[in-house]
mmCIF file of C-alpha atoms in Angstrom:
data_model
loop_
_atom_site.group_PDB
_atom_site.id
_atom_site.type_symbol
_atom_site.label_atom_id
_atom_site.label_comp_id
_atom_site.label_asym_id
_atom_site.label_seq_id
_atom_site.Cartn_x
_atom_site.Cartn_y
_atom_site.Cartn_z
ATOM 1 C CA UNK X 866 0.000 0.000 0.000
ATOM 2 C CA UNK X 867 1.788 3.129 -0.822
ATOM 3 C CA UNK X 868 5.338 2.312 -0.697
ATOM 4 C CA UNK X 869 6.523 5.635 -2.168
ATOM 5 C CA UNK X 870 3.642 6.550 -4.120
ATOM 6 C CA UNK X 871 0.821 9.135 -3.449
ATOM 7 C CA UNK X 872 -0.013 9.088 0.453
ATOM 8 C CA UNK X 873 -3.601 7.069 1.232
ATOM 9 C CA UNK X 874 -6.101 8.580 3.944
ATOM 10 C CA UNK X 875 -6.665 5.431 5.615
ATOM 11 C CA UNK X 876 -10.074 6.979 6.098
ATOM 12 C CA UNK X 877 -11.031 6.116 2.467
ATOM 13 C CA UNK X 878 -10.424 2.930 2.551
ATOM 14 C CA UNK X 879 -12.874 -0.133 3.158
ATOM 15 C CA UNK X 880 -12.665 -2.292 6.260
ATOM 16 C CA UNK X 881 -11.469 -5.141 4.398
ATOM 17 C CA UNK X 882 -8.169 -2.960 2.952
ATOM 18 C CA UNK X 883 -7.618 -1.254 6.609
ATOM 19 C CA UNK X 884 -7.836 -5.039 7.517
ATOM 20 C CA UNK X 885 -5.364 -6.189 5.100
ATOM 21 C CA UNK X 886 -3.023 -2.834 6.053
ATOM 22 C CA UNK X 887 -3.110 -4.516 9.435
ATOM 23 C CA UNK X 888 -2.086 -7.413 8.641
ATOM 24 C CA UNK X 889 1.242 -6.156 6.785
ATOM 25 C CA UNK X 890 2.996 -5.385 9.983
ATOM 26 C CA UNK X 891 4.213 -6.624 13.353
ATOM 27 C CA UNK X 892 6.129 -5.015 15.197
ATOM 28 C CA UNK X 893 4.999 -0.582 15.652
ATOM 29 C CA UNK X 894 6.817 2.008 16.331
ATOM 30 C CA UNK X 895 5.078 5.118 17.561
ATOM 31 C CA UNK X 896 6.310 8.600 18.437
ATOM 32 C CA UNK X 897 5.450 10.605 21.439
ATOM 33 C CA UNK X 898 5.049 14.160 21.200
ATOM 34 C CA UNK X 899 2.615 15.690 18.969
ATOM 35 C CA UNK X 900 1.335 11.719 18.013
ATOM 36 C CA UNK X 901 0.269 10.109 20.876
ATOM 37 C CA UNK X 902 0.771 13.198 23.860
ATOM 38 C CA UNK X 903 0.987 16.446 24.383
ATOM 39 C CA UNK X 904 3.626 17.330 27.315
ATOM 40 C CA UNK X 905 1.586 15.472 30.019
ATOM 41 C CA UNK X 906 -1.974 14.687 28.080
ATOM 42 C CA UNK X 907 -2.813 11.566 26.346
ATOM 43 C CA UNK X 908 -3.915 12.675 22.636
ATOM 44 C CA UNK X 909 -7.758 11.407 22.803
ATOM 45 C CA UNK X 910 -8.067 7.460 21.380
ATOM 46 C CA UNK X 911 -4.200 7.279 21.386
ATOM 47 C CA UNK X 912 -3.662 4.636 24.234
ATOM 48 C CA UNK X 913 -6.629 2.833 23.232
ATOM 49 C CA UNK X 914 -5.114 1.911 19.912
ATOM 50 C CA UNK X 915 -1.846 1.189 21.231
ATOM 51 C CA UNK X 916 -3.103 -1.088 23.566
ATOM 52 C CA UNK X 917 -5.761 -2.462 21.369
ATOM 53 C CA UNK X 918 -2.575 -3.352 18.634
ATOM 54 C CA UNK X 919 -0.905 -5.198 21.251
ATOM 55 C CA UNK X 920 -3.899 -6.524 23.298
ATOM 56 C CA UNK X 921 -6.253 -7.717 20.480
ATOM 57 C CA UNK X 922 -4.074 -8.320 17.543
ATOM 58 C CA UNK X 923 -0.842 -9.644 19.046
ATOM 59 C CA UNK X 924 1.539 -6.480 17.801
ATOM 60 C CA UNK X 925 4.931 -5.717 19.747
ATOM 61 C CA UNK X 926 4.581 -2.127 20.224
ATOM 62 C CA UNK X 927 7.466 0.594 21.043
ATOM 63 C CA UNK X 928 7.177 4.556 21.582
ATOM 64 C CA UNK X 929 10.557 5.892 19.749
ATOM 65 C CA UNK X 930 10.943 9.190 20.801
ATOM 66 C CA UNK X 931 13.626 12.091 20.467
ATOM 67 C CA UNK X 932 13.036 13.599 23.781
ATOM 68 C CA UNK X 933 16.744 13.346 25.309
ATOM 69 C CA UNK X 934 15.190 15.853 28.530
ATOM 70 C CA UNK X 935 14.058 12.380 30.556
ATOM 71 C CA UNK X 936 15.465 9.034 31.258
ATOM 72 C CA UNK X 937 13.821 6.142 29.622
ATOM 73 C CA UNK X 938 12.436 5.109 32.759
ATOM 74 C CA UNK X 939 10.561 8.857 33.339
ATOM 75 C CA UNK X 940 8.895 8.213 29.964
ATOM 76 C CA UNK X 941 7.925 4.661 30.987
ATOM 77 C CA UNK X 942 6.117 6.120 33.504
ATOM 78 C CA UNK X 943 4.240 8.762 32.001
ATOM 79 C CA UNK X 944 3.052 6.347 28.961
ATOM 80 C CA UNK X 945 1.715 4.402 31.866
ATOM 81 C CA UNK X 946 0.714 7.614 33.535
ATOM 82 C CA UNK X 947 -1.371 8.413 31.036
ATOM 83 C CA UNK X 948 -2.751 5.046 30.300
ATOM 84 C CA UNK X 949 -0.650 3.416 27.918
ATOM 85 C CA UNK X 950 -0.148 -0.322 28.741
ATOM 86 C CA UNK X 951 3.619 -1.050 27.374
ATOM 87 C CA UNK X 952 5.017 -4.723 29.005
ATOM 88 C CA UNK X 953 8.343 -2.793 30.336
ATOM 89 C CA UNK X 954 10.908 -0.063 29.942
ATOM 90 C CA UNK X 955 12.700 -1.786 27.022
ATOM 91 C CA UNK X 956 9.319 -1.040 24.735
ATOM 92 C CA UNK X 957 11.021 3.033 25.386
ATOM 93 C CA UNK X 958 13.240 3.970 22.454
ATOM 94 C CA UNK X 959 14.843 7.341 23.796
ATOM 95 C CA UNK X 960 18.100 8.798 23.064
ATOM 96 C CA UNK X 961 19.127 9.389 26.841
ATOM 97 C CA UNK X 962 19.200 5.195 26.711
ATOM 98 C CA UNK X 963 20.097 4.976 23.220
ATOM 99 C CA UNK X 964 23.767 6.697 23.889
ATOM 100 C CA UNK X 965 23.758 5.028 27.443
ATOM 101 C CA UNK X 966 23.735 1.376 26.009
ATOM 102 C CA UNK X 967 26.151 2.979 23.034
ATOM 103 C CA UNK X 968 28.680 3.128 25.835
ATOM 104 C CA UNK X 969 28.141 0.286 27.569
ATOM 105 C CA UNK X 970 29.097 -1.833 24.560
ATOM 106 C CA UNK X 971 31.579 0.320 22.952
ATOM 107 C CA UNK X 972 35.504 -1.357 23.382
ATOM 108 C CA UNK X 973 36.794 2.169 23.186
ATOM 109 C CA UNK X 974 34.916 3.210 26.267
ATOM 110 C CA UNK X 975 35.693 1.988 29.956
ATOM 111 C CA UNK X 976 33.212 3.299 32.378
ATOM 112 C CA UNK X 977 35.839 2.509 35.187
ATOM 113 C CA UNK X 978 38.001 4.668 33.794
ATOM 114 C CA UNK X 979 36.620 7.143 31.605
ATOM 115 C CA UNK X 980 33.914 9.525 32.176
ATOM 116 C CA UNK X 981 31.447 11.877 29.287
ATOM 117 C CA UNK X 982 31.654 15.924 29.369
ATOM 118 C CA UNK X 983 27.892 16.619 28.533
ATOM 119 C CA UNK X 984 26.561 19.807 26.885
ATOM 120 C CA UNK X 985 22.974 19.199 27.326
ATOM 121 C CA UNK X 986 20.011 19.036 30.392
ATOM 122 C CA UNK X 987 20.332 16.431 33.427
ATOM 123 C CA UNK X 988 18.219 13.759 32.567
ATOM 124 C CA UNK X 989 21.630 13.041 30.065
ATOM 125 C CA UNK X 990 23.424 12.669 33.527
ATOM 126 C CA UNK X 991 20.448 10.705 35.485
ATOM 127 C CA UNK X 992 20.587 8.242 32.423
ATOM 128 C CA UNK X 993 23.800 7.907 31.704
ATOM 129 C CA UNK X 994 24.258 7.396 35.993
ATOM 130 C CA UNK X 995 22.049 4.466 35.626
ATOM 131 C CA UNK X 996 23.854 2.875 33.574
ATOM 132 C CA UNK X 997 27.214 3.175 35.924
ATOM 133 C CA UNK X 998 29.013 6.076 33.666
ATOM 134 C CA UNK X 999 30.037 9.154 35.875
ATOM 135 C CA UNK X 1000 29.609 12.635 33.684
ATOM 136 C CA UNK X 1001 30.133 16.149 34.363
ATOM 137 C CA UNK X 1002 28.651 19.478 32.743
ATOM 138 C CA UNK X 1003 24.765 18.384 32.427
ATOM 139 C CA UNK X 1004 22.332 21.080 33.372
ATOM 140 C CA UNK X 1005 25.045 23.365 34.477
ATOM 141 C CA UNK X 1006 25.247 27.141 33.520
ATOM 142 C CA UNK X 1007 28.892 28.039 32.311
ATOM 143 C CA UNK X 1008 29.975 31.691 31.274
ATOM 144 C CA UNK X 1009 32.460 33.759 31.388
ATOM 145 C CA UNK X 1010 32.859 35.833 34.643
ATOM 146 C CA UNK X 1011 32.392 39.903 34.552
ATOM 147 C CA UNK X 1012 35.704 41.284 33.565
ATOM 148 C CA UNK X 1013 36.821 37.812 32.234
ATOM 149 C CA UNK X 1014 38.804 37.356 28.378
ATOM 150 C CA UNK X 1015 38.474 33.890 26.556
ATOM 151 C CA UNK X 1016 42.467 34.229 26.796
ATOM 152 C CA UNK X 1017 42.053 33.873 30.454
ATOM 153 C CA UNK X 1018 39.213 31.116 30.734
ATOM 154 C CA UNK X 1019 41.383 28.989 28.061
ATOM 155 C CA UNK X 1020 44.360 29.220 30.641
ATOM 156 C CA UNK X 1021 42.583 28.531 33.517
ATOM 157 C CA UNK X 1022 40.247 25.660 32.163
ATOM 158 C CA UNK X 1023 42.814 24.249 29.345
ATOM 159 C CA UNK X 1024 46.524 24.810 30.683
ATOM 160 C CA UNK X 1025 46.399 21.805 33.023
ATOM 161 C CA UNK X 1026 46.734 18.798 30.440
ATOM 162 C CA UNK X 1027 44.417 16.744 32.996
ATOM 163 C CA UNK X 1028 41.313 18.959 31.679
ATOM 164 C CA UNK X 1029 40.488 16.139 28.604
ATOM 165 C CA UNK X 1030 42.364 13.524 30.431
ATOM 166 C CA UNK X 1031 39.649 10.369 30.877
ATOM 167 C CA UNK X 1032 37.098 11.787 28.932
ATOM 168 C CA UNK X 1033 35.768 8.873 26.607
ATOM 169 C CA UNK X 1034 33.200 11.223 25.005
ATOM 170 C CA UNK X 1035 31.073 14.137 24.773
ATOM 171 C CA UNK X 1036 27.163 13.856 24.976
ATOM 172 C CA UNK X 1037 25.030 17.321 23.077
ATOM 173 C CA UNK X 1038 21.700 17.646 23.914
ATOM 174 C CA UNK X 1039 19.154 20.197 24.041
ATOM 175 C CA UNK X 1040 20.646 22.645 26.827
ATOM 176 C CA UNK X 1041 19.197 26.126 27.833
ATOM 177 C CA UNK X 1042 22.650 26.816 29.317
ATOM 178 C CA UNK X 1043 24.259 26.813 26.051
ATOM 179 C CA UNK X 1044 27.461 29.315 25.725
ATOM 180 C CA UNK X 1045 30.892 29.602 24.300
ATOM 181 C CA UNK X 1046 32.360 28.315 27.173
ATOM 182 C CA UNK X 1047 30.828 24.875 26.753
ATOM 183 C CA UNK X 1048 31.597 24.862 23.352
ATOM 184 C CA UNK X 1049 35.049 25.831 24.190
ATOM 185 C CA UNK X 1050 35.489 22.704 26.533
ATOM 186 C CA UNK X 1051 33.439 20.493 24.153
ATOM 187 C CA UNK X 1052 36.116 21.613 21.798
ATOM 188 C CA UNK X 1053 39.268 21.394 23.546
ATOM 189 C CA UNK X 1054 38.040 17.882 24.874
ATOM 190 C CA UNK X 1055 37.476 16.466 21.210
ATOM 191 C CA UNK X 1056 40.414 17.778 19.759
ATOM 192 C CA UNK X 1057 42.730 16.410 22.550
ATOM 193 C CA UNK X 1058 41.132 12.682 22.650
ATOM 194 C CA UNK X 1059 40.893 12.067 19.065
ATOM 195 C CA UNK X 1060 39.332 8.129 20.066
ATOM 196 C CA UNK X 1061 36.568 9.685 22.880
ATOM 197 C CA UNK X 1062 33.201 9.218 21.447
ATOM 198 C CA UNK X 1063 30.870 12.339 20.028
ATOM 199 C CA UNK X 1064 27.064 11.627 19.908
ATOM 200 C CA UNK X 1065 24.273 13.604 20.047
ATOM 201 C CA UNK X 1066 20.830 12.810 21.122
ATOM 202 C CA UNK X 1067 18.851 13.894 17.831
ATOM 203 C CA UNK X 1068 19.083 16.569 15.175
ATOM 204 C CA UNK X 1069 15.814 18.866 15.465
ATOM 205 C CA UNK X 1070 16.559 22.387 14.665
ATOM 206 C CA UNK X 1071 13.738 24.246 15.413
ATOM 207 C CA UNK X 1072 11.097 23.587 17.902
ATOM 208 C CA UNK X 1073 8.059 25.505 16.537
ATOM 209 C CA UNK X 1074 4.963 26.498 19.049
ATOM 210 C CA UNK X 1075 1.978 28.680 18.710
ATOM 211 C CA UNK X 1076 3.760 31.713 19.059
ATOM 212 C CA UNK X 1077 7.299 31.475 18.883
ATOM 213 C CA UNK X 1078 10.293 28.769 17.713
ATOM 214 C CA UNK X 1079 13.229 28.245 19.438
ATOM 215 C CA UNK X 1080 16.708 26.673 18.630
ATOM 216 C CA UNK X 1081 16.815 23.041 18.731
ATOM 217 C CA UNK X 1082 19.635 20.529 19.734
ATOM 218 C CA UNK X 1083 21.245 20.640 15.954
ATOM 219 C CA UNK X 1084 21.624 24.579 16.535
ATOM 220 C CA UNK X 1085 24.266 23.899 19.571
ATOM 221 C CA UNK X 1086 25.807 20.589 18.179
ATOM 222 C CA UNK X 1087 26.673 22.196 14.660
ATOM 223 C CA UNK X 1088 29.193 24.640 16.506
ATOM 224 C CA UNK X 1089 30.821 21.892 18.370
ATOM 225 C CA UNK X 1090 30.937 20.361 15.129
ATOM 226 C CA UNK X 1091 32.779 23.017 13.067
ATOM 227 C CA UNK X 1092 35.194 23.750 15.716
ATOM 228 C CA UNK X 1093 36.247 20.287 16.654
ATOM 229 C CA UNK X 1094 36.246 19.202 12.817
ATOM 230 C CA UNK X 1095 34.100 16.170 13.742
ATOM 231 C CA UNK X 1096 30.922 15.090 13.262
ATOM 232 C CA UNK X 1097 28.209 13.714 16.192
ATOM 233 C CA UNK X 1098 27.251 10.593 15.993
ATOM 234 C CA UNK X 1099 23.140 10.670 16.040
ATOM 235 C CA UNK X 1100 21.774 8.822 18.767
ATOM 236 C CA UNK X 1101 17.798 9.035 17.826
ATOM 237 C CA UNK X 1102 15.219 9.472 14.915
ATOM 238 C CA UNK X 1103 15.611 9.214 11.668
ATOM 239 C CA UNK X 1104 19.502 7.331 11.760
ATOM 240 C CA UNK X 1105 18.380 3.495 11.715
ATOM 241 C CA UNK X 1106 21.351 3.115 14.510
ATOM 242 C CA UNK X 1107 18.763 3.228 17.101
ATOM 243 C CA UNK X 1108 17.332 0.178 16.167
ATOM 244 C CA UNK X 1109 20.591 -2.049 15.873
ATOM 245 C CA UNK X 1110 19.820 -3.845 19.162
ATOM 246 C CA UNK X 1111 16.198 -4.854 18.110
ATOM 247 C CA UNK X 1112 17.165 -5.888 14.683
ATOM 248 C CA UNK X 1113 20.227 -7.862 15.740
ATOM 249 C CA UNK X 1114 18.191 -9.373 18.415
ATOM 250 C CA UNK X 1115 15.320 -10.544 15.722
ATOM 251 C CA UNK X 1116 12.982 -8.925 18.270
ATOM 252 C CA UNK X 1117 11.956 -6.371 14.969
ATOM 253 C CA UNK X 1118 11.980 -7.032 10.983
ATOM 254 C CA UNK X 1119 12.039 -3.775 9.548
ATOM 255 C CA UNK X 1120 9.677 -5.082 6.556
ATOM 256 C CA UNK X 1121 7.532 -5.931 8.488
ATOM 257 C CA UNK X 1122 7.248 -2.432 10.756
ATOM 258 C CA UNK X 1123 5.022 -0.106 11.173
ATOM 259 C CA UNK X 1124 6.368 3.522 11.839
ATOM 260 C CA UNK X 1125 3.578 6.034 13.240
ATOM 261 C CA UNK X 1126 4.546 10.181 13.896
ATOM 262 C CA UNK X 1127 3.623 13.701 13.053
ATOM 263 C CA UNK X 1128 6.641 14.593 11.378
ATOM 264 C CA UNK X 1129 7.713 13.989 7.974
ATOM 265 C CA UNK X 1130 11.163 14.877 7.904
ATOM 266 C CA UNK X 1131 12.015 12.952 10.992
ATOM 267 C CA UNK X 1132 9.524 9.968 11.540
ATOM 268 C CA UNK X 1133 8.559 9.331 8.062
ATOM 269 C CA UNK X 1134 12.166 9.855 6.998
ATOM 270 C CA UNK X 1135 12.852 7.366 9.308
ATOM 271 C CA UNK X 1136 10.915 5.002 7.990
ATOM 272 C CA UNK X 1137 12.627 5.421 4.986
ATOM 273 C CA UNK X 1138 15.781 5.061 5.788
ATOM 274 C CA UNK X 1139 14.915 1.537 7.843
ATOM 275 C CA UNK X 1140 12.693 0.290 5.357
ATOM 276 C CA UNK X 1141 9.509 0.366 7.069
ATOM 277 C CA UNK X 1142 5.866 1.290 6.801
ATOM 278 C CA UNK X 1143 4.892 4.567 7.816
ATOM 279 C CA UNK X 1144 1.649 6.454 9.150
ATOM 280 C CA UNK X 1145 1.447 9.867 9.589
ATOM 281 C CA UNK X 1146 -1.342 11.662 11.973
ATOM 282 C CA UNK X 1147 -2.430 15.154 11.507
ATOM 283 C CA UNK X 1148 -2.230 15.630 15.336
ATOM 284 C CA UNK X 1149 1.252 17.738 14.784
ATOM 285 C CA UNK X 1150 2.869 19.852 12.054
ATOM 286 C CA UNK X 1151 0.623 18.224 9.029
ATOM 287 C CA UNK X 1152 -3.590 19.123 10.113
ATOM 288 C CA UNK X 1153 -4.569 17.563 6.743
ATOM 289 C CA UNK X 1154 -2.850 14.991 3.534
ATOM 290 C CA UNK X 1155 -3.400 18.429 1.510
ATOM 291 C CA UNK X 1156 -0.368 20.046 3.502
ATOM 292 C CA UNK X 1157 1.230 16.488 3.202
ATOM 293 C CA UNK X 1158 1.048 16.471 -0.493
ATOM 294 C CA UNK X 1159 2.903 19.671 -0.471
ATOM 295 C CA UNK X 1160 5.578 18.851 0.420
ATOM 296 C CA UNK X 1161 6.029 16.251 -2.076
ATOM 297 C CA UNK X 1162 9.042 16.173 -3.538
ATOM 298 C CA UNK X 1163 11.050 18.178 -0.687
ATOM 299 C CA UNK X 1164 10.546 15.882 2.223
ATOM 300 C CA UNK X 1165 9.317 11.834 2.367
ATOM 301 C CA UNK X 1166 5.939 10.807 2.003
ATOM 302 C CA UNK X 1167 3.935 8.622 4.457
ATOM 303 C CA UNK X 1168 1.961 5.437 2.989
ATOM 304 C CA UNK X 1169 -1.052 6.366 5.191
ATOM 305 C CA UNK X 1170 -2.636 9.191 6.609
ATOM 306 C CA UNK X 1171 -4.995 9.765 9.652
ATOM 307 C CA UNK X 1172 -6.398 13.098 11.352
ATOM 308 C CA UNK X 1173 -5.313 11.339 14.448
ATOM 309 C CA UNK X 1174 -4.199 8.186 15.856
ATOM 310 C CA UNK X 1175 -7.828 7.653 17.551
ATOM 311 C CA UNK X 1176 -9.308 7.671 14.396
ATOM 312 C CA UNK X 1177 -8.139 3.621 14.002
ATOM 313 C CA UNK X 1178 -9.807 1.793 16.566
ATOM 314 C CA UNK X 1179 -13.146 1.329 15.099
ATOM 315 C CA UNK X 1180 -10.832 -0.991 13.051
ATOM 316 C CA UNK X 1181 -9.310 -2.635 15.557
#
């Protein structure tokens, strides 16, 4: 059904088709924000289809997210907060866990020995914590001091070679405390350790709201990027990384996925790039498939279409 061809209001179709769409899938992947919640509120009929995919018609569901400003566990509990029934934790894609886990198995990090500089909010620290690696910088304001020169914060902060010493990586996220100090350590840092690990927990650049957009986590990682003449490794939506453990496990067959968001650049490009189904709700940037269609040709197109997730369950 669709596969790259004109996007399908799964509205039109009959019973039997939606039926059929059902039964083309396995495994779902479903976003948070703007598809299934809003901060703290349930989208109406969301958890009821999520629940009814797993509950009546046997389908391992997963909410992939690129909030890196909670743990996985923290949005564990809000899905079942607000009344979605997921079996555990591990059914919480998030980037927080997703560069946690990164560590964990990477040979070039030792969590004994090495700890991560982070330029990004604390739930980068709580996370990575959980997972036994120490960090420093998360949440933290640093700025240069009345009266202070950059000359004389890069000789205080730099001049002692133990400044990048042990530092296996650096961690961006989305951090309100951004400044040109951070960069300047997240610099210095990657530049001395040329094996320490650079990730960053997604690439959004703009976070758009009713009445005013603000910088996203791409905006502060693409100056650490120039300056340390390295690119971040992306630890969320839409690099297929994220799904390496599931797919080596066998636990998920990207044929036969389902991806569901609001965004087309990120979730249905994501879909794209892993090869799997994809379902876009008008619950976020998209309010109908005539402002889908016009971007056709400048960003990916969804197989399906729905107003909102809700709108499924009378198939279910």
């Amino acid at each position: 059904m669709s596969r790259g061809g004109e996007a399908i209001n799964l509205s039109d179709l009959s019973g039997e088709q939606v039926s059929e769409w059902l039964q083309s899938f396995d495994t779902v992947l479903c976003d948070g924000d703007g598809t299934i919640w809003q901060d703290d509120t349930a989208i109406e009929g969301a958890p009821d289809v999520l629940n009814a995919l797993q509950q009546r018609l046997g389908k391992a569901v997963y909410i992939i997210t690129n909030n890196g400003l909670k743990t996985r566990q923290e949005l564990f509990e809000r899905s079942q907060r607000l009344g979605f029934q997921l079996p555990s934790d591990r059914h919480i894609i998030s980037p927080t866990a997703a560069i946690a886990d990164y560590l964990v198995q990477s040979p070039e990090f030792d969590a004994k020995r090495h700890k991560v500089y982070v330029v990004g909010n604390a739930a980068i620290a709580r996370e990575l914590r959980r997972h036994g690696i120490d960090s420093y910088g998360a949440g933290e304001s640093e700025e240069l001091a009345p009266g202070d020169k950059w000359q004389d914060f890069a000789a205080r902060e730099f001049g002692n070679p133990k400044a990048a010493e042990n530092v296996g990586a650096v961690v961006v996220g989305w951090d309100e405390y951004f400044s040109y100090c951070k960069m300047a350590r997240a610099c210095h840092i990657l530049c001395s350790n040329p094996s320490s690990a650079f990730l960053v927990t997604n690439r959004d650049a703009v976070h758009k709201y009713p009445g005013f957009c603000i910088p996203g986590t791409a905006a502060f990682v693409a100056g650490i990027e120039a300056c340390a003449e390295r690119d971040a490794l992306e630890m969320g939506k839409p690099n297929p990384l994220v799904l390496e453990p599931l797919t080596k496990s066998g636990a998920l067959r990207t044929e036969r996925t389902l991806m569901i968001g609001d965004c087309l650049k990120i979730d249905v490009g994501f879909a794209s790039n892993c090869g799997m189904l994809s379902l876009l709700v008008g619950t976020g940037r998209y309010s109908s498939l005539s402002d889908v269609q016009r971007e056709k040709g400048k960003l990916p197109q969804p197989d399906v279409y729905l107003p909102r997730l809700g709108d499924l369950l009378p198939y279910l």
